[in-house]
PDB file of C-alpha atoms and ligand atoms in Angstrom:
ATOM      1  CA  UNK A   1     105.731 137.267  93.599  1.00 32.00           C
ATOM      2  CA  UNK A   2     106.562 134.093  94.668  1.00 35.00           C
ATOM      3  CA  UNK A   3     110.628 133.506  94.405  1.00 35.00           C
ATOM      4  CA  UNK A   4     112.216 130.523  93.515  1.00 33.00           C
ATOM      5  CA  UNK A   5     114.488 129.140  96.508  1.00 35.00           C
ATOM      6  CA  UNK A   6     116.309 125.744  96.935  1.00 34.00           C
ATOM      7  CA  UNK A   7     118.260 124.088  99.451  1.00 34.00           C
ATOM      8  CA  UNK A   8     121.134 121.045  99.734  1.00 36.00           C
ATOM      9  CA  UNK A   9     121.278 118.040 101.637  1.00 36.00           C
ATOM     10  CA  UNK A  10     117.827 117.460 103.151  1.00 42.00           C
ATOM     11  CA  UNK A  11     117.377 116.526 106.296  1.00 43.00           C
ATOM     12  CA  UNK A  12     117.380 112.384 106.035  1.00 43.00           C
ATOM     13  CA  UNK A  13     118.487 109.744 107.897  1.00 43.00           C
ATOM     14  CA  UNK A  14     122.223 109.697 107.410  1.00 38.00           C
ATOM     15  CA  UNK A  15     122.193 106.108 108.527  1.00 36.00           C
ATOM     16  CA  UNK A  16     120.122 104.489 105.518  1.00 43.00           C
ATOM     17  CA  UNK A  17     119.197 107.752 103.237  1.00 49.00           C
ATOM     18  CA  UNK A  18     121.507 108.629 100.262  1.00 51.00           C
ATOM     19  CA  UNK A  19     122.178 112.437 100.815  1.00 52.00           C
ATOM     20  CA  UNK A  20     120.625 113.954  98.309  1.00 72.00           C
ATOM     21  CA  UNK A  21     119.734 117.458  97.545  1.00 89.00           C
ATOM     22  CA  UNK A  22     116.305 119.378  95.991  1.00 94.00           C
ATOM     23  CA  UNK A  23     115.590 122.199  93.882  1.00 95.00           C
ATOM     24  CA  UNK A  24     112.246 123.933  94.327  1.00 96.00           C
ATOM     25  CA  UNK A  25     110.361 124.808  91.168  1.00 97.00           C
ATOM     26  CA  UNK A  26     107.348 127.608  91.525  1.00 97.00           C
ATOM     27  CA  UNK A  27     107.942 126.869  95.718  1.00 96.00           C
ATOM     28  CA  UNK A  28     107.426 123.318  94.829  1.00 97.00           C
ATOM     29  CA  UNK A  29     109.997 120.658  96.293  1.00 96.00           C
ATOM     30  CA  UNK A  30     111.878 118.655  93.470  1.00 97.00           C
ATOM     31  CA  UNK A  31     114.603 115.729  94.655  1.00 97.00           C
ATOM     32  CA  UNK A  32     117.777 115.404  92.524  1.00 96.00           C
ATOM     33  CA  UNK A  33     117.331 111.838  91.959  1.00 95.00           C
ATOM     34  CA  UNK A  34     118.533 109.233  89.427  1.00 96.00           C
ATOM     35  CA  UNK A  35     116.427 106.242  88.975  1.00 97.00           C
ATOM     36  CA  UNK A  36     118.973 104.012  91.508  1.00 97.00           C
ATOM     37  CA  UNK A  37     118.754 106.827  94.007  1.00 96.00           C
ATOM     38  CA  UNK A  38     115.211 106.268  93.872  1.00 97.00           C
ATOM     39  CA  UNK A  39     115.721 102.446  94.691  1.00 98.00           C
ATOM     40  CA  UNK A  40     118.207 102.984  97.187  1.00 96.00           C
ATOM     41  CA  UNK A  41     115.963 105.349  99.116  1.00 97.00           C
ATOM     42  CA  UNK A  42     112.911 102.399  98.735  1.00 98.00           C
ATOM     43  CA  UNK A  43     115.274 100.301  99.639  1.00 98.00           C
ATOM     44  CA  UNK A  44     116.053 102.770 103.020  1.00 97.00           C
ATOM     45  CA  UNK A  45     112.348 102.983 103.725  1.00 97.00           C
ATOM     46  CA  UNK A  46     111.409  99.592 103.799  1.00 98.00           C
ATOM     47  CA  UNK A  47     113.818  98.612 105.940  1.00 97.00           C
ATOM     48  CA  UNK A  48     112.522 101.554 108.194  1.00 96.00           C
ATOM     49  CA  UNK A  49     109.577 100.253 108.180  1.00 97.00           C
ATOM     50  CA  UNK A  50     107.317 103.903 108.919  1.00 97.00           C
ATOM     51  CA  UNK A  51     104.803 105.145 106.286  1.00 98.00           C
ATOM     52  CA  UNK A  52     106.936 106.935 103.275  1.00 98.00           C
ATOM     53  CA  UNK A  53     104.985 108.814 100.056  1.00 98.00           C
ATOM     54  CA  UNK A  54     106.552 109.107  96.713  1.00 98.00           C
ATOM     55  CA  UNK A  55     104.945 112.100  94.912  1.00 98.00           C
ATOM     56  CA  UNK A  56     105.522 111.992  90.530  1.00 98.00           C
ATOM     57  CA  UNK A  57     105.644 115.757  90.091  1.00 98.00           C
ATOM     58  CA  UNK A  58     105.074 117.139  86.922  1.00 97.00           C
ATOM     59  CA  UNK A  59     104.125 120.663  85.411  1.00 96.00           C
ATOM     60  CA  UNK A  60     101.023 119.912  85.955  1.00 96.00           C
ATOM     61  CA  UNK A  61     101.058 119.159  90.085  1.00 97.00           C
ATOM     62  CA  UNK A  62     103.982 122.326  90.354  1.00 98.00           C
ATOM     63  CA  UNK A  63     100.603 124.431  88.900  1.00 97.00           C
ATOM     64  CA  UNK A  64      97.897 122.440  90.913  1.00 97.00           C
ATOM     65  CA  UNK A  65      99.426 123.140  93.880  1.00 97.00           C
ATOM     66  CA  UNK A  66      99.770 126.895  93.338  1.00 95.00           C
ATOM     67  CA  UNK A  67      96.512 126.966  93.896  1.00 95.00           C
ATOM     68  CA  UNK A  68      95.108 124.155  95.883  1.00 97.00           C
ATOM     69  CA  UNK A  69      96.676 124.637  99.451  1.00 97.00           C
ATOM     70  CA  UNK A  70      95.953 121.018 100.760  1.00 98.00           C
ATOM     71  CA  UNK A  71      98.267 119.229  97.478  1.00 98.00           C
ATOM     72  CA  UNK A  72     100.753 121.853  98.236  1.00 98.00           C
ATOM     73  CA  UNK A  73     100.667 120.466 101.660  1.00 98.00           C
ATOM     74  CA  UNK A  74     100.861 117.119 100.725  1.00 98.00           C
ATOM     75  CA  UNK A  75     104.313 117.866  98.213  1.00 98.00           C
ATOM     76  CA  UNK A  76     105.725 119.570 101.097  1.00 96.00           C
ATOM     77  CA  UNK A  77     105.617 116.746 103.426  1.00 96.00           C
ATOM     78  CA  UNK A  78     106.119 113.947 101.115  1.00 97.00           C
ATOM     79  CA  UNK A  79     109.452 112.189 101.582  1.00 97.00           C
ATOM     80  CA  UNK A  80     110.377 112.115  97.929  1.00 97.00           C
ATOM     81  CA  UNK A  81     108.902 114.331  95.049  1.00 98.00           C
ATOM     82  CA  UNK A  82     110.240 112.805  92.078  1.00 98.00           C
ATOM     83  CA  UNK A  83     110.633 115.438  88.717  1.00 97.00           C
ATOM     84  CA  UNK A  84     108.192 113.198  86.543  1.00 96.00           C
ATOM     85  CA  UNK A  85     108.293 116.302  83.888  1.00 94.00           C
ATOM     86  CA  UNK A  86     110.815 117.161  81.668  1.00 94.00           C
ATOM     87  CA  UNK A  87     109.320 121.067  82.373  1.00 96.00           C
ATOM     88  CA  UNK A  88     110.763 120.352  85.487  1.00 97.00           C
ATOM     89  CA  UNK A  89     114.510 119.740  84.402  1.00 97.00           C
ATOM     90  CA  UNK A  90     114.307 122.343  82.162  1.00 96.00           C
ATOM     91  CA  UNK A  91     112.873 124.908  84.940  1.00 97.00           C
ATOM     92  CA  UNK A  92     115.603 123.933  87.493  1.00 97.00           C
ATOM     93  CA  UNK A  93     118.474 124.808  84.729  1.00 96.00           C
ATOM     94  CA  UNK A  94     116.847 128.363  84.759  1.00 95.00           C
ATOM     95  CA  UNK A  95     118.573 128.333  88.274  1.00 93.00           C
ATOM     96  CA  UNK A  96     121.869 127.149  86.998  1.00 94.00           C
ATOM     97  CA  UNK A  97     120.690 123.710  89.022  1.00 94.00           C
ATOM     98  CA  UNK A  98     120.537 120.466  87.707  1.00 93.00           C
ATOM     99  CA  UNK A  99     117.952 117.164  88.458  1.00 96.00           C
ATOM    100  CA  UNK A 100     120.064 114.622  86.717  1.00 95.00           C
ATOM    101  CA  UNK A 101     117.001 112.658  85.013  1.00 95.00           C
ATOM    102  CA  UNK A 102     113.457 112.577  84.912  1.00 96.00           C
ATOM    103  CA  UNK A 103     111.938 110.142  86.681  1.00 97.00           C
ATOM    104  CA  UNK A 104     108.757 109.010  86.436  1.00 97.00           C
ATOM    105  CA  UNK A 105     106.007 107.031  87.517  1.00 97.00           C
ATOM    106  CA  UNK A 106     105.272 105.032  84.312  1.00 96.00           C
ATOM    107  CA  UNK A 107     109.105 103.796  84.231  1.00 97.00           C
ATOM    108  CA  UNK A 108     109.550 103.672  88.015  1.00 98.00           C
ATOM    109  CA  UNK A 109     107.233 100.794  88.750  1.00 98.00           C
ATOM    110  CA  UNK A 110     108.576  98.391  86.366  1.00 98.00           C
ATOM    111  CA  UNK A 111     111.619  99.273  87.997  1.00 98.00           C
ATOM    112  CA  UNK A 112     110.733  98.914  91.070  1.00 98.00           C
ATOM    113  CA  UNK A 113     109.293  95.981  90.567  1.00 98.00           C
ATOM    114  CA  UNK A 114     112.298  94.269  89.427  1.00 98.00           C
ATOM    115  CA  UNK A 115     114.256  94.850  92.285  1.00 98.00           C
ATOM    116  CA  UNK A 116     110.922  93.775  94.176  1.00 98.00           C
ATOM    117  CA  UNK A 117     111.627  90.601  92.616  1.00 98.00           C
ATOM    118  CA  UNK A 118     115.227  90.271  94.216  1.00 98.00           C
ATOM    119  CA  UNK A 119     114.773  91.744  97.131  1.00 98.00           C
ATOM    120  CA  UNK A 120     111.681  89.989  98.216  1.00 98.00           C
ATOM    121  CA  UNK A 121     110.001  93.458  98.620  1.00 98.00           C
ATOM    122  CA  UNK A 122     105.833  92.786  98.433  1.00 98.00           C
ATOM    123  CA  UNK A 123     103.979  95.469  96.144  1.00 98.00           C
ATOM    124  CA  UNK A 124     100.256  96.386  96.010  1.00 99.00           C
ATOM    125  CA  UNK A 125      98.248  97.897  93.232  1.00 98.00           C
ATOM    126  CA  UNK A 126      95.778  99.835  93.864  1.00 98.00           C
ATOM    127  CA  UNK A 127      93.206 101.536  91.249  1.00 98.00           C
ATOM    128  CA  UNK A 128      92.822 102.073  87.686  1.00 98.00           C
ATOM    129  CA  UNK A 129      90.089 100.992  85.401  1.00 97.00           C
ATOM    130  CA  UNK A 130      88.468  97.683  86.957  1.00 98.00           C
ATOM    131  CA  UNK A 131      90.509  94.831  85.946  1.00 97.00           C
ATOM    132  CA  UNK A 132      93.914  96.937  84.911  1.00 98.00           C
ATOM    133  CA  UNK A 133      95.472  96.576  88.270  1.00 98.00           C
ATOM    134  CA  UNK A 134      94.665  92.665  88.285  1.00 98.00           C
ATOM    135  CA  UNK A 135      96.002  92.572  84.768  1.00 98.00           C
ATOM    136  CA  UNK A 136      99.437  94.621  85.267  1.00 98.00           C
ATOM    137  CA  UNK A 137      99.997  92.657  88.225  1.00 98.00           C
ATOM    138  CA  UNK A 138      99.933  89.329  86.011  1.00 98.00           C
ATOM    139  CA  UNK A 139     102.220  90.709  83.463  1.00 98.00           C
ATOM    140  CA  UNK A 140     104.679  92.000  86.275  1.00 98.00           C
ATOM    141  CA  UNK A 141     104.834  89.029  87.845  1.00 98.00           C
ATOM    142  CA  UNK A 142     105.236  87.376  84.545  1.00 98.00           C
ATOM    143  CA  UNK A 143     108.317  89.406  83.271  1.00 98.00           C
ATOM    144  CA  UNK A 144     109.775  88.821  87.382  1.00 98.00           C
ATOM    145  CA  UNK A 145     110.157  85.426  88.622  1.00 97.00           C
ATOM    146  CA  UNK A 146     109.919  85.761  92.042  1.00 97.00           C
ATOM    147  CA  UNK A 147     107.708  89.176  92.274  1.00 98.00           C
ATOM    148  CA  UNK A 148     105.227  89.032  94.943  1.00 98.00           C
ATOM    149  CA  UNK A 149     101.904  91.390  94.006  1.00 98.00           C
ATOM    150  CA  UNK A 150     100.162  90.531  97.448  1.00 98.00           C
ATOM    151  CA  UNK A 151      97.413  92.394  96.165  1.00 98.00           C
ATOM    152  CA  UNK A 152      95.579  94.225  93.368  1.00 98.00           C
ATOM    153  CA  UNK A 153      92.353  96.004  93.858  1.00 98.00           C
ATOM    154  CA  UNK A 154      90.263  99.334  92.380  1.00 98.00           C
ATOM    155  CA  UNK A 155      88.343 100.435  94.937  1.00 97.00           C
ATOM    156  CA  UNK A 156      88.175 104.610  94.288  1.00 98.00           C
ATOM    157  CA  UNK A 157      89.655 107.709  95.699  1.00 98.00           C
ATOM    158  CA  UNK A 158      86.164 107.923  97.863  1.00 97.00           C
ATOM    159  CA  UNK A 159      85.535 108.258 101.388  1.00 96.00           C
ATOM    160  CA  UNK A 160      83.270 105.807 101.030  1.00 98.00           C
ATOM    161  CA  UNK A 161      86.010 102.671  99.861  1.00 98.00           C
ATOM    162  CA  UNK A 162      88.561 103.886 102.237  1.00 98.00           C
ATOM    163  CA  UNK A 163      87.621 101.454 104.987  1.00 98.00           C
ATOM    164  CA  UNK A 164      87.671  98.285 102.627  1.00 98.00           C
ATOM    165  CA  UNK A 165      90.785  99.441 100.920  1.00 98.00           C
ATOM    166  CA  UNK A 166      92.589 100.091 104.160  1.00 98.00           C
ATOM    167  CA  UNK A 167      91.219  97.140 105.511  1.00 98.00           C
ATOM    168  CA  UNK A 168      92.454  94.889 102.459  1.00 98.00           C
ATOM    169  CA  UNK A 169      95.849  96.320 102.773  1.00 98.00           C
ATOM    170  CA  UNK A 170      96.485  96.022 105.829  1.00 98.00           C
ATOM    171  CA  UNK A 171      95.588  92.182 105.436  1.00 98.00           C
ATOM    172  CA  UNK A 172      98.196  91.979 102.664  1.00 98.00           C
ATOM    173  CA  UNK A 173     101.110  93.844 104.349  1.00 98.00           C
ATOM    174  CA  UNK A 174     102.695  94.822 101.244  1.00 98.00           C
ATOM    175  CA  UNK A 175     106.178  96.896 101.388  1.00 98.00           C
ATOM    176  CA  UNK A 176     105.080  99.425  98.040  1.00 99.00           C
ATOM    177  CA  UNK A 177     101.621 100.401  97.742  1.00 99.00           C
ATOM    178  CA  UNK A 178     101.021 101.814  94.051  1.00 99.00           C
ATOM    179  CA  UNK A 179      98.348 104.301  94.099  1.00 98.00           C
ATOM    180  CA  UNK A 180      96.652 104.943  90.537  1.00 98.00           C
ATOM    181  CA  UNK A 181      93.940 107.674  91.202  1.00 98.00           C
ATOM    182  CA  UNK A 182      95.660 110.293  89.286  1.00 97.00           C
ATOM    183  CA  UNK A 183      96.816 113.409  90.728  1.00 97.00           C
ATOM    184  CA  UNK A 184      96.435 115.061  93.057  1.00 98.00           C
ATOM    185  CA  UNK A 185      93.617 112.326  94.437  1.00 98.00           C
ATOM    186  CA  UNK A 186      95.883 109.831  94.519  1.00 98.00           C
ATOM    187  CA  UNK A 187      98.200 112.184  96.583  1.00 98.00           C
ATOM    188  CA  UNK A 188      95.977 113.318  98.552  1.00 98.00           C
ATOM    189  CA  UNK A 189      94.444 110.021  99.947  1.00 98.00           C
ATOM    190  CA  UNK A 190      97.962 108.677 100.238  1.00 98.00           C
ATOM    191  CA  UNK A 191      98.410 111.502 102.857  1.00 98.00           C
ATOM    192  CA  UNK A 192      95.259 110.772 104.891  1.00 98.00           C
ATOM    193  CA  UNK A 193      95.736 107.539 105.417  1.00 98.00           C
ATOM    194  CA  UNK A 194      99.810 106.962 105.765  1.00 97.00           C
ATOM    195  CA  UNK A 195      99.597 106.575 109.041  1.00 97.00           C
ATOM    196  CA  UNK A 196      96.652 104.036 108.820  1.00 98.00           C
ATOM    197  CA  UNK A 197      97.624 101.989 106.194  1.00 98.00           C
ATOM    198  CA  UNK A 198     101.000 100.286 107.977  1.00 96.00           C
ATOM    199  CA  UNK A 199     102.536 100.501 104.451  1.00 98.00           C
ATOM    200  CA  UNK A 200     106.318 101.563 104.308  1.00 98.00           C
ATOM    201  CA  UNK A 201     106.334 102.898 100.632  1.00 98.00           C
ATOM    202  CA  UNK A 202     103.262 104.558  99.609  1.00 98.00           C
ATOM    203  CA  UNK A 203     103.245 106.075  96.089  1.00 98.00           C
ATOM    204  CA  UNK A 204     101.121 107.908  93.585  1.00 98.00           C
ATOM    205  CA  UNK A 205     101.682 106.108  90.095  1.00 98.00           C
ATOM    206  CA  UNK A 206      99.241 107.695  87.866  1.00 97.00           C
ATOM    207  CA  UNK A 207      98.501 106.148  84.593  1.00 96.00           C
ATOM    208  CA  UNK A 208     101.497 103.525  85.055  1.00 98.00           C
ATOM    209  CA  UNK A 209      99.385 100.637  85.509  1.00 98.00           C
ATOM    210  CA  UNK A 210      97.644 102.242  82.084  1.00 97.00           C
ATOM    211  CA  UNK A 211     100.912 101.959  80.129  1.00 96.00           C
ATOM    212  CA  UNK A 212     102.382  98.374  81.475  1.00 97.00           C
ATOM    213  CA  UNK A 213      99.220  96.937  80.108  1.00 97.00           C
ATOM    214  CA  UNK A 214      99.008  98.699  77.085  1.00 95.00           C
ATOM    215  CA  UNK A 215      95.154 100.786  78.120  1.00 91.00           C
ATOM    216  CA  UNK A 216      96.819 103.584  77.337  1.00 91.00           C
ATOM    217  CA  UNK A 217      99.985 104.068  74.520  1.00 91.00           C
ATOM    218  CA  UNK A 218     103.370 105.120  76.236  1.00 90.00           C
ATOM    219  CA  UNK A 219     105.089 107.775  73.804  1.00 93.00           C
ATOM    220  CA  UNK A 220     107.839 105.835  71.792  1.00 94.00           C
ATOM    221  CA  UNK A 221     111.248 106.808  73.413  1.00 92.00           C
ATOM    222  CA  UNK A 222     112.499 108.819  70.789  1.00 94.00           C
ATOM    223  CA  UNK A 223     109.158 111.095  70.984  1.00 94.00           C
ATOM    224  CA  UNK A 224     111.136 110.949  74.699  1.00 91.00           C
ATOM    225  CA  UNK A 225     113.815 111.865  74.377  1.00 91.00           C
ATOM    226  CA  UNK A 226     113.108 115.054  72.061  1.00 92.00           C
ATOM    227  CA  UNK A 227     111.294 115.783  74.851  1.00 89.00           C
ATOM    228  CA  UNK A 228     108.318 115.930  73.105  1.00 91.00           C
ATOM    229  CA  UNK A 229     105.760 113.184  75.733  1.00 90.00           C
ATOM    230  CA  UNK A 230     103.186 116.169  76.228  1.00 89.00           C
ATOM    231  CA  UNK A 231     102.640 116.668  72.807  1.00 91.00           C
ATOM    232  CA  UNK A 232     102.007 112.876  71.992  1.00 93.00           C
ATOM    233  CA  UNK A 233      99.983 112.810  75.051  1.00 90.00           C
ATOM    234  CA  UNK A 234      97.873 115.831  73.931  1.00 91.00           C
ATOM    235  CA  UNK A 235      97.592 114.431  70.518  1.00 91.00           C
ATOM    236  CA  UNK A 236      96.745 110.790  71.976  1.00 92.00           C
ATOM    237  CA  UNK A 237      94.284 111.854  74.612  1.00 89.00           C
ATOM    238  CA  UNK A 238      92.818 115.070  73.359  1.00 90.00           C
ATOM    239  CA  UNK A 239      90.404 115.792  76.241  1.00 88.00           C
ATOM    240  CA  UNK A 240      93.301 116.675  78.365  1.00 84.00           C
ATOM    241  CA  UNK A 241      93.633 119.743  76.678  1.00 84.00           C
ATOM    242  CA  UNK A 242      92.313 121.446  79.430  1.00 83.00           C
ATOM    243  CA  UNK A 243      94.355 119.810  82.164  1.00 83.00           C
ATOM    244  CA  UNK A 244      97.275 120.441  79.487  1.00 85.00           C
ATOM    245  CA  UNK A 245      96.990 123.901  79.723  1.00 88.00           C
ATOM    246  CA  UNK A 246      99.057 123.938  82.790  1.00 92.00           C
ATOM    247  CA  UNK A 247     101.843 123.757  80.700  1.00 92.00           C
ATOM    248  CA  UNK A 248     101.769 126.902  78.836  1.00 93.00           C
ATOM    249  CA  UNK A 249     101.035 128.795  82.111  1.00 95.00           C
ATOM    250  CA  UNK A 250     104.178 126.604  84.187  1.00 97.00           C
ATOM    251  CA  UNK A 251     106.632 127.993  81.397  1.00 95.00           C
ATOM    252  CA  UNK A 252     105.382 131.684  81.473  1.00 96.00           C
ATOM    253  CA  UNK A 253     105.787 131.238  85.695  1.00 96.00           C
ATOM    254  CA  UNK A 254     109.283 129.802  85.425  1.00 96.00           C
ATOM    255  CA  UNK A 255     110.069 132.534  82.750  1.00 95.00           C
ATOM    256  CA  UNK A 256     108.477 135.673  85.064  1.00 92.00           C
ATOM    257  CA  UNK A 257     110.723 134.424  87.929  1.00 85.00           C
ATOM    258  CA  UNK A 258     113.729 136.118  86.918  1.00 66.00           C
ATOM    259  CA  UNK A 259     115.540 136.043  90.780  1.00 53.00           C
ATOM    260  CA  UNK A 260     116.701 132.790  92.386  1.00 49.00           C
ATOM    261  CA  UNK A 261     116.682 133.566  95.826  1.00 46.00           C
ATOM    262  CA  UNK A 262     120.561 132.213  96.655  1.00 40.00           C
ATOM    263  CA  UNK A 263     121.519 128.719  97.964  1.00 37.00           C
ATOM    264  CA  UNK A 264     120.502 127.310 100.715  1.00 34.00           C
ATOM    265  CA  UNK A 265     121.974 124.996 102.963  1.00 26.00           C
TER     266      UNK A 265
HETATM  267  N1  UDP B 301      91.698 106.776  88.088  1.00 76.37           N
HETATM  268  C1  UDP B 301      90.970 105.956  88.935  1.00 76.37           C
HETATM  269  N2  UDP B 301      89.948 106.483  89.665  1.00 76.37           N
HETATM  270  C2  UDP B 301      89.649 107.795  89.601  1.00 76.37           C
HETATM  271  C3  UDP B 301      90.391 108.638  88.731  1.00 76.37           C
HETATM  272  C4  UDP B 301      91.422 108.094  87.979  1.00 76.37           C
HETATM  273  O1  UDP B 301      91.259 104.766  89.049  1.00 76.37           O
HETATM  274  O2  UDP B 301      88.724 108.226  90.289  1.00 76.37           O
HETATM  275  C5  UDP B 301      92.811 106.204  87.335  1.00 76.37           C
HETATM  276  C6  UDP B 301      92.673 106.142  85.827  1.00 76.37           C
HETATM  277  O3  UDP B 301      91.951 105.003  85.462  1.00 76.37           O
HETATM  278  C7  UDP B 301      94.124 106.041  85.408  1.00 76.37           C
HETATM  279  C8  UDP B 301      94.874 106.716  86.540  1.00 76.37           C
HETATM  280  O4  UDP B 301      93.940 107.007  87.535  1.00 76.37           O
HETATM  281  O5  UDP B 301      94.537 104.692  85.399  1.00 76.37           O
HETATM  282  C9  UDP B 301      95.634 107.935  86.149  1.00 76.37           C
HETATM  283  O6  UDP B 301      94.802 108.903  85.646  1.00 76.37           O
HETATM  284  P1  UDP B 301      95.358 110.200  84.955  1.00 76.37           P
HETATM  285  O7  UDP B 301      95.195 110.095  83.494  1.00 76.37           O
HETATM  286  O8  UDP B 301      94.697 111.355  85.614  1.00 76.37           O
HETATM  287  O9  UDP B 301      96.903 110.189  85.382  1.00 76.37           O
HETATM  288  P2  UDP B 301      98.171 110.700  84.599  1.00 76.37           P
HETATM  289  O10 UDP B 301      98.085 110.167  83.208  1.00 76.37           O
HETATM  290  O11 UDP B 301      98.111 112.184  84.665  1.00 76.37           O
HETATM  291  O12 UDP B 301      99.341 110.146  85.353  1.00 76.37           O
END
């Protein structure tokens, strides 16, 4: 059986990285992040300038990658995995640990894109629906004077677009690229191309673009904060039920692992 270990201050760049510590969830990688942390360590990346991914994990990826090796791969060596799950929070606590807030994709952009604004930091969508990338670009850069989208495309998750995506990013030089294939495509083609795309801040957004232009309904924040989005979701968007059922089975895992395996370093 597969124990439950996590470890303190990752190995980061003392020099620009917050330190920051991680909790591992079903031998998934969490990062005990705050919503600032997570703009401080853009903010460290960017002016690093090498390729950086930003995973979303949720229930849903912690199961996925139990038993698709090449997304486990991906979590392991992405430089943040963000607890986009409140499964997650609730999971670490089992260990006596604590992520101090979820944090997810659908609230991080918007975020991100704010300081974007300030800091003069250039963003990219990428995929979605046609149109919905175009479109939550416009209303971003609407809500943020000063936000520069330097692009916003759909291309697809296929082998086949990679060489026009790559080749229209690469033309745009954007700091963030936002990555809406849903998981775990959009994680894995982040990690094939990182080192291709010249991007800084690569990340895997799932339905965010969705939700800032109103495709899909957000759940209202007091469905939120009862901790209750999976439900609305699986009332809202029914034929998920199947992908859904990765919740059930995440809770009986967590609640089989009786042993945490000690602290780390
Ligand atoms: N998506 C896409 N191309 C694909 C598969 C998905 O552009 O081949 C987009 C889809 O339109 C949506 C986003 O990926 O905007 C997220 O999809 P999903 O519902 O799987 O993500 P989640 O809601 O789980 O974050």
């Amino acid at each position: 059986m597969e124990r439950t270990t996590y470890y303190a201050l990752r190995n980061t760049q003392p020099a620009i990285h917050i330190t920051q510590y991680a909790v591992r969830i079903l031998g998934v990688r969490v990062d005990a992040l705050t919503y600032d942390d997570l703009l401080e360590q853009i903010a460290g990346f960017i002016a690093e300038g090498a390729p950086h991914q930003i995973c979303t994990v949720n229930p849903e990826f912690v199961m996925e990658a139990r038993r698709n090796p090449a997304f486990r791969a991906v979590l392991e060596q992405a430089d943040l995995c963000l607890a986009d799950g409140v499964g997650l929070l609730w999971a670490a606590r089992r260990q006596g640990r604590r992520l101090p807030e979820r944090v997810t994709g659908s609230d991080g952009v918007p975020l991100i894109a704010a300081r974007a604004a300030e800091a003069g930091w250039r963003l990219y969508l990428l995929g979605a629906a046609p149109g919905v990338a175009e479109q939550a670009a416009e209303i971003l850069t609407g809500r943020y004077p000063g936000l520069q989208v330097v692009g916003a495309y759909v291309g697809s998750p296929t082998d086949a677009d990679a060489p026009e995506i790559i080749a229209r990013v690469r033309q745009a030089k954007p700091d963030v690229l936002f990555v809406a294939y849903g998981a775990p495509s959009q994680d894995l083609w982040i990690a094939r191309r990182r080192d291709t795309l010249g991007v800084p801040v690569m990340m895997g957004v799932g339905g965010a673009f969705d939700h800032i232009t109103g495709m899909r309904r957000r759940a209202p924040a007091w469905v939120q904060r009862l901790n209750l989005e999976w439900l609305f979701r699986l009332i809202t968007q029914p034929w998920r039920w199947r992908r859904q059922l990765a919740l059930p089975w995440f809770v009986w895992a967590v609640m089989r692992e009786k042993e945490v395996a000690g602290i780390g370093y």
